[in-house]
Amino acid sequence: MKFDFNAEIMKTAYSQIGLAPINTAEHYQLASHLGFNSIKGDVRITKDNKLVMCHDAGITLDESGRIGKFDKDNCLPFLDLTYDYVMGLEYSAEYEAMGHYAKVCDFETFVRICKEYGKIVYITLRDNKIKELVAETFRIVRKYNMENHCVIN
């Protein structure tokens, strides 16, 4: 039987898993219980050089001020937002997860979840501030002793 590591990772990274929106701690925790060897996520940097998990360059808010479906023509770029602002946002009711409104997961929580469940950290760095992204990424990876359990794309 041929093992396709990348296909396994992509199934985890870009699926809704059914109960939680992607880019949330709930999503990564659920994925960790599905038997995957690693958990995949994309990393963005905020205006104040903090790392958050999101594939898209920004977020789109719905009429209630919650995170809704991404619209590249009507979004708030992470590079213009502070970490505290991003972490204070909730996903819209459309993405209600497990009885509450899920929030964006920060990178440190993502790494901690991978460590806790024995998963490989598999990330893609997504912004132009590579120097800041790399420095902060490695600081957090080292903090959790995950240097030998990390793939950075």
mmCIF file with all atom_site columns, C-alpha atoms in Angstrom:
data_model
loop_
_atom_site.group_PDB
_atom_site.id
_atom_site.type_symbol
_atom_site.label_atom_id
_atom_site.label_alt_id
_atom_site.label_comp_id
_atom_site.label_asym_id
_atom_site.label_entity_id
_atom_site.label_seq_id
_atom_site.pdbx_PDB_ins_code
_atom_site.Cartn_x
_atom_site.Cartn_y
_atom_site.Cartn_z
_atom_site.occupancy
_atom_site.B_iso_or_equiv
_atom_site.pdbx_formal_charge
_atom_site.auth_seq_id
_atom_site.auth_comp_id
_atom_site.auth_asym_id
_atom_site.auth_atom_id
_atom_site.pdbx_PDB_model_num
ATOM 1   C CA . MET A 1 1   ? 0.000   0.000  0.000  1.00 0.00 ? 1   MET A CA 1
ATOM 2   C CA . LYS A 1 2   ? 1.379   3.401  -0.986 1.00 0.00 ? 2   LYS A CA 1
ATOM 3   C CA . PHE A 1 3   ? 1.295   6.098  1.694  1.00 0.00 ? 3   PHE A CA 1
ATOM 4   C CA . ASP A 1 4   ? 0.702   9.652  0.496  1.00 0.00 ? 4   ASP A CA 1
ATOM 5   C CA . PHE A 1 5   ? 1.819   11.904 3.365  1.00 0.00 ? 5   PHE A CA 1
ATOM 6   C CA . ASN A 1 6   ? 0.821   15.130 1.613  1.00 0.00 ? 6   ASN A CA 1
ATOM 7   C CA . ALA A 1 7   ? -2.676  13.878 0.779  1.00 0.00 ? 7   ALA A CA 1
ATOM 8   C CA . GLU A 1 8   ? -3.179  12.844 4.406  1.00 0.00 ? 8   GLU A CA 1
ATOM 9   C CA . ILE A 1 9   ? -2.125  16.288 5.604  1.00 0.00 ? 9   ILE A CA 1
ATOM 10  C CA . MET A 1 10  ? -4.364  18.118 3.141  1.00 0.00 ? 10  MET A CA 1
ATOM 11  C CA . LYS A 1 11  ? -7.418  16.129 4.210  1.00 0.00 ? 11  LYS A CA 1
ATOM 12  C CA . THR A 1 12  ? -6.892  17.450 7.733  1.00 0.00 ? 12  THR A CA 1
ATOM 13  C CA . ALA A 1 13  ? -5.991  21.012 6.856  1.00 0.00 ? 13  ALA A CA 1
ATOM 14  C CA . TYR A 1 14  ? -8.789  21.958 4.535  1.00 0.00 ? 14  TYR A CA 1
ATOM 15  C CA . SER A 1 15  ? -11.757 19.928 5.725  1.00 0.00 ? 15  SER A CA 1
ATOM 16  C CA . GLN A 1 16  ? -14.405 21.118 8.112  1.00 0.00 ? 16  GLN A CA 1
ATOM 17  C CA . ILE A 1 17  ? -14.286 17.816 10.044 1.00 0.00 ? 17  ILE A CA 1
ATOM 18  C CA . GLY A 1 18  ? -17.971 18.422 10.676 1.00 0.00 ? 18  GLY A CA 1
ATOM 19  C CA . LEU A 1 19  ? -18.078 20.190 14.029 1.00 0.00 ? 19  LEU A CA 1
ATOM 20  C CA . ALA A 1 20  ? -15.693 23.137 13.935 1.00 0.00 ? 20  ALA A CA 1
ATOM 21  C CA . PRO A 1 21  ? -14.490 25.692 11.396 1.00 0.00 ? 21  PRO A CA 1
ATOM 22  C CA . ILE A 1 22  ? -10.920 25.445 10.180 1.00 0.00 ? 22  ILE A CA 1
ATOM 23  C CA . ASN A 1 23  ? -8.300  27.684 11.826 1.00 0.00 ? 23  ASN A CA 1
ATOM 24  C CA . THR A 1 24  ? -9.786  27.093 15.270 1.00 0.00 ? 24  THR A CA 1
ATOM 25  C CA . ALA A 1 25  ? -8.400  25.175 18.242 1.00 0.00 ? 25  ALA A CA 1
ATOM 26  C CA . GLU A 1 26  ? -11.513 22.993 18.089 1.00 0.00 ? 26  GLU A CA 1
ATOM 27  C CA . HIS A 1 27  ? -10.689 22.022 14.486 1.00 0.00 ? 27  HIS A CA 1
ATOM 28  C CA . TYR A 1 28  ? -7.121  21.081 15.345 1.00 0.00 ? 28  TYR A CA 1
ATOM 29  C CA . GLN A 1 29  ? -8.167  19.126 18.441 1.00 0.00 ? 29  GLN A CA 1
ATOM 30  C CA . LEU A 1 30  ? -10.778 17.189 16.464 1.00 0.00 ? 30  LEU A CA 1
ATOM 31  C CA . ALA A 1 31  ? -8.241  16.486 13.704 1.00 0.00 ? 31  ALA A CA 1
ATOM 32  C CA . SER A 1 32  ? -5.807  15.142 16.282 1.00 0.00 ? 32  SER A CA 1
ATOM 33  C CA . HIS A 1 33  ? -8.352  12.484 17.273 1.00 0.00 ? 33  HIS A CA 1
ATOM 34  C CA . LEU A 1 34  ? -8.816  11.234 13.707 1.00 0.00 ? 34  LEU A CA 1
ATOM 35  C CA . GLY A 1 35  ? -5.541  9.339  13.555 1.00 0.00 ? 35  GLY A CA 1
ATOM 36  C CA . PHE A 1 36  ? -3.521  11.723 11.401 1.00 0.00 ? 36  PHE A CA 1
ATOM 37  C CA . ASN A 1 37  ? 0.232   11.763 12.073 1.00 0.00 ? 37  ASN A CA 1
ATOM 38  C CA . SER A 1 38  ? 0.430   15.512 11.664 1.00 0.00 ? 38  SER A CA 1
ATOM 39  C CA . ILE A 1 39  ? -1.783  18.567 11.694 1.00 0.00 ? 39  ILE A CA 1
ATOM 40  C CA . LYS A 1 40  ? -1.532  21.140 8.882  1.00 0.00 ? 40  LYS A CA 1
ATOM 41  C CA . GLY A 1 41  ? -2.223  24.832 9.137  1.00 0.00 ? 41  GLY A CA 1
ATOM 42  C CA . ASP A 1 42  ? -1.260  28.131 7.562  1.00 0.00 ? 42  ASP A CA 1
ATOM 43  C CA . VAL A 1 43  ? 0.355   30.872 9.630  1.00 0.00 ? 43  VAL A CA 1
ATOM 44  C CA . ARG A 1 44  ? -0.274  34.620 9.278  1.00 0.00 ? 44  ARG A CA 1
ATOM 45  C CA . ILE A 1 45  ? 1.293   37.484 11.158 1.00 0.00 ? 45  ILE A CA 1
ATOM 46  C CA . THR A 1 46  ? -0.596  40.378 12.731 1.00 0.00 ? 46  THR A CA 1
ATOM 47  C CA . LYS A 1 47  ? 0.325   44.049 12.771 1.00 0.00 ? 47  LYS A CA 1
ATOM 48  C CA . ASP A 1 48  ? 2.094   43.543 16.114 1.00 0.00 ? 48  ASP A CA 1
ATOM 49  C CA . ASN A 1 49  ? 4.086   40.495 14.882 1.00 0.00 ? 49  ASN A CA 1
ATOM 50  C CA . LYS A 1 50  ? 1.993   37.797 16.582 1.00 0.00 ? 50  LYS A CA 1
ATOM 51  C CA . LEU A 1 51  ? 1.136   34.573 14.767 1.00 0.00 ? 51  LEU A CA 1
ATOM 52  C CA . VAL A 1 52  ? -2.379  33.324 14.020 1.00 0.00 ? 52  VAL A CA 1
ATOM 53  C CA . MET A 1 53  ? -3.665  30.375 12.044 1.00 0.00 ? 53  MET A CA 1
ATOM 54  C CA . CYS A 1 54  ? -5.426  31.224 8.771  1.00 0.00 ? 54  CYS A CA 1
ATOM 55  C CA . HIS A 1 55  ? -5.079  30.334 5.105  1.00 0.00 ? 55  HIS A CA 1
ATOM 56  C CA . ASP A 1 56  ? -6.543  33.635 3.905  1.00 0.00 ? 56  ASP A CA 1
ATOM 57  C CA . ALA A 1 57  ? -4.729  36.980 4.045  1.00 0.00 ? 57  ALA A CA 1
ATOM 58  C CA . GLY A 1 58  ? -7.467  38.467 6.173  1.00 0.00 ? 58  GLY A CA 1
ATOM 59  C CA . ILE A 1 59  ? -10.941 38.069 7.572  1.00 0.00 ? 59  ILE A CA 1
ATOM 60  C CA . THR A 1 60  ? -14.343 39.226 6.455  1.00 0.00 ? 60  THR A CA 1
ATOM 61  C CA . LEU A 1 61  ? -16.838 40.236 9.107  1.00 0.00 ? 61  LEU A CA 1
ATOM 62  C CA . ASP A 1 62  ? -20.563 39.656 8.764  1.00 0.00 ? 62  ASP A CA 1
ATOM 63  C CA . GLU A 1 63  ? -23.270 42.145 9.770  1.00 0.00 ? 63  GLU A CA 1
ATOM 64  C CA . SER A 1 64  ? -23.020 41.006 13.409 1.00 0.00 ? 64  SER A CA 1
ATOM 65  C CA . GLY A 1 65  ? -19.261 41.672 13.544 1.00 0.00 ? 65  GLY A CA 1
ATOM 66  C CA . ARG A 1 66  ? -18.355 38.002 13.551 1.00 0.00 ? 66  ARG A CA 1
ATOM 67  C CA . ILE A 1 67  ? -16.029 36.242 11.108 1.00 0.00 ? 67  ILE A CA 1
ATOM 68  C CA . GLY A 1 68  ? -17.986 35.151 8.069  1.00 0.00 ? 68  GLY A CA 1
ATOM 69  C CA . LYS A 1 69  ? -17.215 33.720 4.669  1.00 0.00 ? 69  LYS A CA 1
ATOM 70  C CA . PHE A 1 70  ? -13.937 35.150 3.316  1.00 0.00 ? 70  PHE A CA 1
ATOM 71  C CA . ASP A 1 71  ? -14.310 37.803 0.613  1.00 0.00 ? 71  ASP A CA 1
ATOM 72  C CA . LYS A 1 72  ? -10.967 38.978 -0.775 1.00 0.00 ? 72  LYS A CA 1
ATOM 73  C CA . ASP A 1 73  ? -12.553 42.227 -1.967 1.00 0.00 ? 73  ASP A CA 1
ATOM 74  C CA . ASN A 1 74  ? -14.059 42.981 1.434  1.00 0.00 ? 74  ASN A CA 1
ATOM 75  C CA . CYS A 1 75  ? -11.631 41.790 4.073  1.00 0.00 ? 75  CYS A CA 1
ATOM 76  C CA . LEU A 1 76  ? -9.523  43.113 6.899  1.00 0.00 ? 76  LEU A CA 1
ATOM 77  C CA . PRO A 1 77  ? -5.888  42.066 6.289  1.00 0.00 ? 77  PRO A CA 1
ATOM 78  C CA . PHE A 1 78  ? -4.110  40.441 9.233  1.00 0.00 ? 78  PHE A CA 1
ATOM 79  C CA . LEU A 1 79  ? -1.151  42.752 8.607  1.00 0.00 ? 79  LEU A CA 1
ATOM 80  C CA . ASP A 1 80  ? -3.433  45.680 9.560  1.00 0.00 ? 80  ASP A CA 1
ATOM 81  C CA . LEU A 1 81  ? -4.939  44.034 12.661 1.00 0.00 ? 81  LEU A CA 1
ATOM 82  C CA . THR A 1 82  ? -3.564  43.594 16.158 1.00 0.00 ? 82  THR A CA 1
ATOM 83  C CA . TYR A 1 83  ? -3.379  40.174 17.787 1.00 0.00 ? 83  TYR A CA 1
ATOM 84  C CA . ASP A 1 84  ? -5.778  41.211 20.563 1.00 0.00 ? 84  ASP A CA 1
ATOM 85  C CA . TYR A 1 85  ? -8.355  42.378 18.011 1.00 0.00 ? 85  TYR A CA 1
ATOM 86  C CA . VAL A 1 86  ? -8.138  39.120 16.021 1.00 0.00 ? 86  VAL A CA 1
ATOM 87  C CA . MET A 1 87  ? -8.289  36.938 19.128 1.00 0.00 ? 87  MET A CA 1
ATOM 88  C CA . GLY A 1 88  ? -11.373 38.822 20.331 1.00 0.00 ? 88  GLY A CA 1
ATOM 89  C CA . LEU A 1 89  ? -13.373 37.918 17.214 1.00 0.00 ? 89  LEU A CA 1
ATOM 90  C CA . GLU A 1 90  ? -15.751 34.985 16.983 1.00 0.00 ? 90  GLU A CA 1
ATOM 91  C CA . TYR A 1 91  ? -16.893 33.021 13.933 1.00 0.00 ? 91  TYR A CA 1
ATOM 92  C CA . SER A 1 92  ? -20.460 33.660 12.780 1.00 0.00 ? 92  SER A CA 1
ATOM 93  C CA . ALA A 1 93  ? -23.415 31.504 13.800 1.00 0.00 ? 93  ALA A CA 1
ATOM 94  C CA . GLU A 1 94  ? -22.942 29.629 10.528 1.00 0.00 ? 94  GLU A CA 1
ATOM 95  C CA . TYR A 1 95  ? -19.761 28.262 12.102 1.00 0.00 ? 95  TYR A CA 1
ATOM 96  C CA . GLU A 1 96  ? -21.090 27.692 15.613 1.00 0.00 ? 96  GLU A CA 1
ATOM 97  C CA . ALA A 1 97  ? -19.021 24.898 17.084 1.00 0.00 ? 97  ALA A CA 1
ATOM 98  C CA . MET A 1 98  ? -19.839 22.630 19.978 1.00 0.00 ? 98  MET A CA 1
ATOM 99  C CA . GLY A 1 99  ? -22.242 25.031 21.659 1.00 0.00 ? 99  GLY A CA 1
ATOM 100 C CA . HIS A 1 100 ? -20.201 28.212 21.383 1.00 0.00 ? 100 HIS A CA 1
ATOM 101 C CA . TYR A 1 101 ? -18.761 30.585 18.826 1.00 0.00 ? 101 TYR A CA 1
ATOM 102 C CA . ALA A 1 102 ? -15.278 29.393 17.903 1.00 0.00 ? 102 ALA A CA 1
ATOM 103 C CA . LYS A 1 103 ? -12.384 31.826 17.579 1.00 0.00 ? 103 LYS A CA 1
ATOM 104 C CA . VAL A 1 104 ? -9.239  32.007 15.466 1.00 0.00 ? 104 VAL A CA 1
ATOM 105 C CA . CYS A 1 105 ? -6.462  29.829 16.861 1.00 0.00 ? 105 CYS A CA 1
ATOM 106 C CA . ASP A 1 106 ? -3.114  31.429 17.566 1.00 0.00 ? 106 ASP A CA 1
ATOM 107 C CA . PHE A 1 107 ? 0.066   29.627 16.500 1.00 0.00 ? 107 PHE A CA 1
ATOM 108 C CA . GLU A 1 108 ? 1.214   28.851 20.017 1.00 0.00 ? 108 GLU A CA 1
ATOM 109 C CA . THR A 1 109 ? -2.045  27.055 20.797 1.00 0.00 ? 109 THR A CA 1
ATOM 110 C CA . PHE A 1 110 ? -1.707  25.121 17.521 1.00 0.00 ? 110 PHE A CA 1
ATOM 111 C CA . VAL A 1 111 ? 1.808   23.961 18.489 1.00 0.00 ? 111 VAL A CA 1
ATOM 112 C CA . ARG A 1 112 ? 0.669   23.108 22.017 1.00 0.00 ? 112 ARG A CA 1
ATOM 113 C CA . ILE A 1 113 ? -2.160  20.953 20.611 1.00 0.00 ? 113 ILE A CA 1
ATOM 114 C CA . CYS A 1 114 ? 0.291   19.144 18.320 1.00 0.00 ? 114 CYS A CA 1
ATOM 115 C CA . LYS A 1 115 ? 2.631   18.548 21.262 1.00 0.00 ? 115 LYS A CA 1
ATOM 116 C CA . GLU A 1 116 ? -0.164  17.357 23.544 1.00 0.00 ? 116 GLU A CA 1
ATOM 117 C CA . TYR A 1 117 ? -1.461  14.825 21.008 1.00 0.00 ? 117 TYR A CA 1
ATOM 118 C CA . GLY A 1 118 ? 1.931   13.746 19.640 1.00 0.00 ? 118 GLY A CA 1
ATOM 119 C CA . LYS A 1 119 ? 1.384   15.208 16.160 1.00 0.00 ? 119 LYS A CA 1
ATOM 120 C CA . ILE A 1 120 ? 3.856   16.704 13.697 1.00 0.00 ? 120 ILE A CA 1
ATOM 121 C CA . VAL A 1 121 ? 3.480   20.483 13.275 1.00 0.00 ? 121 VAL A CA 1
ATOM 122 C CA . TYR A 1 122 ? 3.059   21.047 9.510  1.00 0.00 ? 122 TYR A CA 1
ATOM 123 C CA . ILE A 1 123 ? 2.740   24.708 8.579  1.00 0.00 ? 123 ILE A CA 1
ATOM 124 C CA . THR A 1 124 ? 2.913   27.068 5.648  1.00 0.00 ? 124 THR A CA 1
ATOM 125 C CA . LEU A 1 125 ? 4.138   30.614 6.318  1.00 0.00 ? 125 LEU A CA 1
ATOM 126 C CA . ARG A 1 126 ? 1.823   32.888 4.355  1.00 0.00 ? 126 ARG A CA 1
ATOM 127 C CA . ASP A 1 127 ? 2.959   36.517 4.597  1.00 0.00 ? 127 ASP A CA 1
ATOM 128 C CA . ASN A 1 128 ? 5.603   38.827 3.184  1.00 0.00 ? 128 ASN A CA 1
ATOM 129 C CA . LYS A 1 129 ? 7.086   39.577 6.615  1.00 0.00 ? 129 LYS A CA 1
ATOM 130 C CA . ILE A 1 130 ? 9.123   36.370 6.429  1.00 0.00 ? 130 ILE A CA 1
ATOM 131 C CA . LYS A 1 131 ? 11.892  37.555 8.753  1.00 0.00 ? 131 LYS A CA 1
ATOM 132 C CA . GLU A 1 132 ? 9.399   38.273 11.554 1.00 0.00 ? 132 GLU A CA 1
ATOM 133 C CA . LEU A 1 133 ? 7.376   35.136 10.796 1.00 0.00 ? 133 LEU A CA 1
ATOM 134 C CA . VAL A 1 134 ? 10.401  32.837 10.894 1.00 0.00 ? 134 VAL A CA 1
ATOM 135 C CA . ALA A 1 135 ? 11.836  34.309 14.093 1.00 0.00 ? 135 ALA A CA 1
ATOM 136 C CA . GLU A 1 136 ? 8.557   34.053 16.000 1.00 0.00 ? 136 GLU A CA 1
ATOM 137 C CA . THR A 1 137 ? 7.748   30.628 14.504 1.00 0.00 ? 137 THR A CA 1
ATOM 138 C CA . PHE A 1 138 ? 11.032  29.147 15.678 1.00 0.00 ? 138 PHE A CA 1
ATOM 139 C CA . ARG A 1 139 ? 10.756  30.769 19.114 1.00 0.00 ? 139 ARG A CA 1
ATOM 140 C CA . ILE A 1 140 ? 7.425   29.028 19.702 1.00 0.00 ? 140 ILE A CA 1
ATOM 141 C CA . VAL A 1 141 ? 8.500   25.706 18.154 1.00 0.00 ? 141 VAL A CA 1
ATOM 142 C CA . ARG A 1 142 ? 11.587  25.688 20.423 1.00 0.00 ? 142 ARG A CA 1
ATOM 143 C CA . LYS A 1 143 ? 9.506   26.637 23.477 1.00 0.00 ? 143 LYS A CA 1
ATOM 144 C CA . TYR A 1 144 ? 7.574   23.369 23.063 1.00 0.00 ? 144 TYR A CA 1
ATOM 145 C CA . ASN A 1 145 ? 10.647  21.309 22.049 1.00 0.00 ? 145 ASN A CA 1
ATOM 146 C CA . MET A 1 146 ? 9.037   20.509 18.688 1.00 0.00 ? 146 MET A CA 1
ATOM 147 C CA . GLU A 1 147 ? 12.085  21.206 16.481 1.00 0.00 ? 147 GLU A CA 1
ATOM 148 C CA . ASN A 1 148 ? 12.270  17.555 15.410 1.00 0.00 ? 148 ASN A CA 1
ATOM 149 C CA . HIS A 1 149 ? 8.504   17.322 14.918 1.00 0.00 ? 149 HIS A CA 1
ATOM 150 C CA . CYS A 1 150 ? 7.953   20.265 12.601 1.00 0.00 ? 150 CYS A CA 1
ATOM 151 C CA . VAL A 1 151 ? 7.678   20.754 8.832  1.00 0.00 ? 151 VAL A CA 1
ATOM 152 C CA . ILE A 1 152 ? 7.717   24.349 7.597  1.00 0.00 ? 152 ILE A CA 1
ATOM 153 C CA . ASN A 1 153 ? 6.686   25.170 4.073  1.00 0.00 ? 153 ASN A CA 1
#
